Short mmCIF file of C-alpha atoms in Angstrom, two decimals:
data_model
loop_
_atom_site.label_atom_id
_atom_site.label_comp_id
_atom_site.label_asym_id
_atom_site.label_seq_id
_atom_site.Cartn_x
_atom_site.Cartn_y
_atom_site.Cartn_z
CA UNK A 13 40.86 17.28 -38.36
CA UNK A 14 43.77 16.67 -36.12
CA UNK A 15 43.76 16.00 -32.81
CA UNK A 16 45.55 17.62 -29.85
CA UNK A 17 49.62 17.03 -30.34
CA UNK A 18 52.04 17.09 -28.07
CA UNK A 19 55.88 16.46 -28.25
CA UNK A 20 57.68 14.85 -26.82
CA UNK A 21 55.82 11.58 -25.96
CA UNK A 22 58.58 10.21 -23.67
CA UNK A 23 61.01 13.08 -22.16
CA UNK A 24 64.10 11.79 -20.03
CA UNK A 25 65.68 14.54 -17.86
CA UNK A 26 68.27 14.44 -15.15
CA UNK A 27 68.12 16.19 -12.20
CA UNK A 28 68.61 19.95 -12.23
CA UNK A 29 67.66 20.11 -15.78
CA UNK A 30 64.68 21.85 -17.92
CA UNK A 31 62.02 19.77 -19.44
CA UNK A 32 59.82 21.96 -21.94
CA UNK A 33 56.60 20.33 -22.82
CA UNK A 34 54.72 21.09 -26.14
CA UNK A 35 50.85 21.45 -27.10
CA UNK A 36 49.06 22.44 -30.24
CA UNK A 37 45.48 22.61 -29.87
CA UNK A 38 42.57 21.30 -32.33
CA UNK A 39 42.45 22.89 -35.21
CA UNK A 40 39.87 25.73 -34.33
CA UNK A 41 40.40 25.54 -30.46
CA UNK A 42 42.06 28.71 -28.80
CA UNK A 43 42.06 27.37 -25.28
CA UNK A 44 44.72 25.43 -23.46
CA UNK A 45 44.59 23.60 -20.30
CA UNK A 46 47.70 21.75 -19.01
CA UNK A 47 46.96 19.00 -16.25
CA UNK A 48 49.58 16.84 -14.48
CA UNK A 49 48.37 12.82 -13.23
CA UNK A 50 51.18 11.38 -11.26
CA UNK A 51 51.17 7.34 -10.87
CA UNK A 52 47.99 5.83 -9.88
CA UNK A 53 46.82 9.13 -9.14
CA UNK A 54 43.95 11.60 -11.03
CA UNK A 55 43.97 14.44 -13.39
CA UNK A 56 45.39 17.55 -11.56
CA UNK A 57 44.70 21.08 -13.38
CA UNK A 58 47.80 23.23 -13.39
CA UNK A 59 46.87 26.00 -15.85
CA UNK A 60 44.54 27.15 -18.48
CA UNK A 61 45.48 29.70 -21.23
CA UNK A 62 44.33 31.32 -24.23
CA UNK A 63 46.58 32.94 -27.06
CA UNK A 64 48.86 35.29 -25.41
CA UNK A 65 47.30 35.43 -22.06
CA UNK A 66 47.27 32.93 -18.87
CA UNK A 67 43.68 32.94 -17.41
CA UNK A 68 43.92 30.76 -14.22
CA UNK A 69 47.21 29.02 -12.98
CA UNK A 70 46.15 28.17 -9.99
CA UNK A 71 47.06 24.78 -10.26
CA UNK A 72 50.76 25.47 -11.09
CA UNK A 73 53.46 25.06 -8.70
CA UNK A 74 54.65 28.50 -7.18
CA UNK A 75 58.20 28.11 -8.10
CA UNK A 76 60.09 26.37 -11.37
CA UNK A 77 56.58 25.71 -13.34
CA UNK A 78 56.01 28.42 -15.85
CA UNK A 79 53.56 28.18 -19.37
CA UNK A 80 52.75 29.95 -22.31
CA UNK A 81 50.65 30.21 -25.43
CA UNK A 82 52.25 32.61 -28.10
CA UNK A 83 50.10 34.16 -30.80
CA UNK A 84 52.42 31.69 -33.54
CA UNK A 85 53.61 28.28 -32.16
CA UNK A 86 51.80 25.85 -29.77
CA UNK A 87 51.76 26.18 -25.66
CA UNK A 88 54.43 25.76 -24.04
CA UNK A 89 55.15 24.28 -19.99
CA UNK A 90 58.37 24.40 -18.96
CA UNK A 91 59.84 23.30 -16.02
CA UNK A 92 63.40 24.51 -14.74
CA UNK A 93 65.42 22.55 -12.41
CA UNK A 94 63.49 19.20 -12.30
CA UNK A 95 63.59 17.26 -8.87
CA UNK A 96 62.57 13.40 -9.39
CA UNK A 97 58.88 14.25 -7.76
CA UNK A 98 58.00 16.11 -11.21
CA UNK A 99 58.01 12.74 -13.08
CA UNK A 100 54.41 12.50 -13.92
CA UNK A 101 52.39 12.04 -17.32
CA UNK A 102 51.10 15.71 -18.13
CA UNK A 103 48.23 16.18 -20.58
CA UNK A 104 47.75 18.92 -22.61
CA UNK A 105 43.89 19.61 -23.97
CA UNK A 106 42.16 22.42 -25.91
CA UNK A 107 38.50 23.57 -26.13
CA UNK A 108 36.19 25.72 -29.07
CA UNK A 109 36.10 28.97 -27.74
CA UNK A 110 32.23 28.78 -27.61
CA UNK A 111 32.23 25.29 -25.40
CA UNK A 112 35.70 26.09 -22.94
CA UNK A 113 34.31 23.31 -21.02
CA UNK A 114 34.01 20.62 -23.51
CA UNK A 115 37.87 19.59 -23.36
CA UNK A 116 40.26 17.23 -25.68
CA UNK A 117 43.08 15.51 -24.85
CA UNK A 118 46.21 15.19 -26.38
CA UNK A 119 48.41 11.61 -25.85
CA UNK A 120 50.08 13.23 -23.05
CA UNK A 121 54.38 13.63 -22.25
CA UNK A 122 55.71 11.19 -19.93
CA UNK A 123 58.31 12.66 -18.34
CA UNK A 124 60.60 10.80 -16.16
CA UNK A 125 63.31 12.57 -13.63
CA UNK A 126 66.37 10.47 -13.42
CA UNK B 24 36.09 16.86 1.82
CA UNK B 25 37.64 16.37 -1.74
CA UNK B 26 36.04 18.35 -4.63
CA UNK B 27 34.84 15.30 -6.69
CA UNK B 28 35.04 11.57 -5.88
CA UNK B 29 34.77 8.86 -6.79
CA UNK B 30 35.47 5.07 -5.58
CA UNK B 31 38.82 3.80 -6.81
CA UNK B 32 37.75 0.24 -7.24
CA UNK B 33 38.43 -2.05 -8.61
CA UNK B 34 35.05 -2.87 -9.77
CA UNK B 35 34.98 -5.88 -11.56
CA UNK B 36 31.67 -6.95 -13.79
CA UNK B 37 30.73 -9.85 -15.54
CA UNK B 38 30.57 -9.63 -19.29
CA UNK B 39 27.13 -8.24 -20.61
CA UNK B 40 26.10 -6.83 -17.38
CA UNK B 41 25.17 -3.34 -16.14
CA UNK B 42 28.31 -1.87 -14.94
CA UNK B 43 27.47 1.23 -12.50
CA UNK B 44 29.83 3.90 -11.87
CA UNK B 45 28.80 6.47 -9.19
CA UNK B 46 30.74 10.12 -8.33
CA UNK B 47 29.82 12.68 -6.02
CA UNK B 48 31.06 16.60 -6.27
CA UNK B 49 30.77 19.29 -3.75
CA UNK B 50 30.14 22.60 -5.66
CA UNK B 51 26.57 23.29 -5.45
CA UNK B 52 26.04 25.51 -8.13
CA UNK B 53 28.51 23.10 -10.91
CA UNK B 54 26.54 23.22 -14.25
CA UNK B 55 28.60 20.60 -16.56
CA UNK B 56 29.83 17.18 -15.79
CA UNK B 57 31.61 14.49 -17.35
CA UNK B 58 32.88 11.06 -17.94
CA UNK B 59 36.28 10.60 -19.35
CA UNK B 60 37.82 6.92 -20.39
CA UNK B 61 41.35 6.31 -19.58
CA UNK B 62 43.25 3.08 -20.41
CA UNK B 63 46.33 2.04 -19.08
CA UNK B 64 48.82 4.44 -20.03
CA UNK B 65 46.60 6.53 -22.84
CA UNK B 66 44.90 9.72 -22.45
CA UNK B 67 41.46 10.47 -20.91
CA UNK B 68 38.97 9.95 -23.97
CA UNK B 69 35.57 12.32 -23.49
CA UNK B 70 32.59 9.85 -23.60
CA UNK B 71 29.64 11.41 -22.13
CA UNK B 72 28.62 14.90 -20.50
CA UNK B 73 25.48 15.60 -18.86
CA UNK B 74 24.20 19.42 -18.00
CA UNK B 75 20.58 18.89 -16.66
CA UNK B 76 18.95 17.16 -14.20
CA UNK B 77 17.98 13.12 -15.59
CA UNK B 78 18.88 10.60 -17.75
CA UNK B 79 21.29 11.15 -20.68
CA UNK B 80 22.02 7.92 -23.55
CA UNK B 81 24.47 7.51 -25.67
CA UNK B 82 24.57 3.66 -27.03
CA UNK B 83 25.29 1.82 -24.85
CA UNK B 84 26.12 4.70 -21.87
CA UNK B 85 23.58 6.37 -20.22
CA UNK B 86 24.46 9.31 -17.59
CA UNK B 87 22.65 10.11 -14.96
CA UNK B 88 22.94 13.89 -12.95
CA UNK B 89 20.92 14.77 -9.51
CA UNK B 90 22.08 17.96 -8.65
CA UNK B 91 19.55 17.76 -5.76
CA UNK B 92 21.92 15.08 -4.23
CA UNK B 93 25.14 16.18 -6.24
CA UNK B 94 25.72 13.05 -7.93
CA UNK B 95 26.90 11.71 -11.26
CA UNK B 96 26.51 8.12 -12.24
CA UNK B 97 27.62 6.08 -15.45
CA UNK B 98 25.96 2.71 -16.47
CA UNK B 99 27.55 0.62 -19.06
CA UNK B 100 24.80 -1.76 -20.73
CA UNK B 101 26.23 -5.23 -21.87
CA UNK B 102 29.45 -4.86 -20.75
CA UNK B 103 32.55 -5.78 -22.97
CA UNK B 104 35.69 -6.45 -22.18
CA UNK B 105 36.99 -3.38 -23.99
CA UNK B 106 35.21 -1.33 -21.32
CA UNK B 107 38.20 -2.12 -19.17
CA UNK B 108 39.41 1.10 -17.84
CA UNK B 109 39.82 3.90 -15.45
CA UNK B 110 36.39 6.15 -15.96
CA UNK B 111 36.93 9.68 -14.89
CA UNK B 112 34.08 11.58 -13.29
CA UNK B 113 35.06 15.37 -14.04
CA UNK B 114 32.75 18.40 -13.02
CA UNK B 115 33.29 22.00 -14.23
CA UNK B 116 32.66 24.19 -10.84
CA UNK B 117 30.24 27.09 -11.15
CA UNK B 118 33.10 29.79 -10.88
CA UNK B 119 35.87 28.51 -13.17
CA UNK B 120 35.99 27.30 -16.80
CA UNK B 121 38.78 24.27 -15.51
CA UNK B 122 37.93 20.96 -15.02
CA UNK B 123 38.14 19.20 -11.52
CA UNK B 124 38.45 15.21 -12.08
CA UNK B 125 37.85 12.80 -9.40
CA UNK B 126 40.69 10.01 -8.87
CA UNK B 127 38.99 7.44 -11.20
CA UNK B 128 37.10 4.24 -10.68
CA UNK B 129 38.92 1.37 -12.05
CA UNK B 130 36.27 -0.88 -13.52
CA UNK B 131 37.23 -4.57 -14.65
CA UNK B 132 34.98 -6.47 -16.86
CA UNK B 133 35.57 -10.23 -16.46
CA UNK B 134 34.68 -12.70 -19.94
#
């Protein structure tokens, strides 16, 4: 059973460009949650999704953040117009829909601003 | 008053002692908690959760919740040197299905 996957592991943008970030759950998971850790810093939530619907962003950044989790394809976070302070590590995990609070990580996209 | 924390350490233990991790959360009515493993530059690893009141073992891990006092501990029994990590206390609030993780306790064990 695979793990959590996410691509790219190492993302290099410049400034002003879009970085889109890429999760597919656990086989047999429906539930997404994106979290950002900047250096030496914790886990923050940004947003938790299920197929098709967004149930709690409140960790997301009002402006240039946005996510998704199609019905076909893995979740999506994309950020437009990257400013050097978005550099971070951001982990993607997923949860059985019975257990949302039992979460797995994926390896997590590094994502550095130039 | 943050939501969960925890101190950042480092905490360094000699090998094959008890190393002691402690976290404190401020929801009251929080019903699941949790302690993640992160090395340097991997992602968190689930290692324990804990839902009642007590004592909770797992090998060589045993969790401990007081929701009386609202506080989590982790105690690592003959410590290795492969326990060298950041542990994550993480607590699931009573009105939210997220996670809230506290800033990590860097623990160091020394050979």
């Amino acid at each position: 059973n695979a793990g959590v996957m996410q691509n790219p592991r190492h993302l290099v943008r410049r400034r002003g460009q879009e970085a889109r970030l890429r999760c597919s759950p656990m086989k047999g998971h429906s539930h997404v949650y994106w979290y950002r850790q900047l250096p030496e810093e914790g886990l923050k939530f940004m947003v938790y999704l299920q197929k098709e619907n967004i149930i709690d962003e409140s960790g997301m950044p009002k402006e240039r953040f946005s996510a998704e989790f199609p019905k076909e394809g893995p979740s999506i976070l994309r950020i437009q117009q990257v400013v050097r302070g978005d550099s971070a590590a951001y982990f993607c995990a997923s949860s059985p829909p019975e257990k949302t609070d039992t979460q797995y990580f994926g390896p997590g996209t590094r994502l550095t601003v130039l | 008053q943050k939501e969960v924390e925890q101190n950042s350490g480092p905490l360094s233990v000699p090998e094959g002692a008890i190393a002691s991790l402690n976290c404190t959360y401020s929801d009251r009515g929080s019903q699941s908690f949790f302690w993640y493993r992160q090395y340097s530059g991997k992602s968190p690893e689930l290692i324990m959760s804990i839902y009642s009141n007590g004592d909770k073992e797992d090998g060589r891990f045993t969790a401990q919740l007081n929701k009386a006092s609202q506080y989590v501990s982790l105690l690592i029994r003959d410590s290795q040197p492969s326990d060298s990590a950041t542990y994550l206390c993480a607590v699931c609030p009573s009105s939210a299905s997220k996670i809230i993780f506290g800033s990590g306790t860097r623990l160091s064990i020394r050979p």
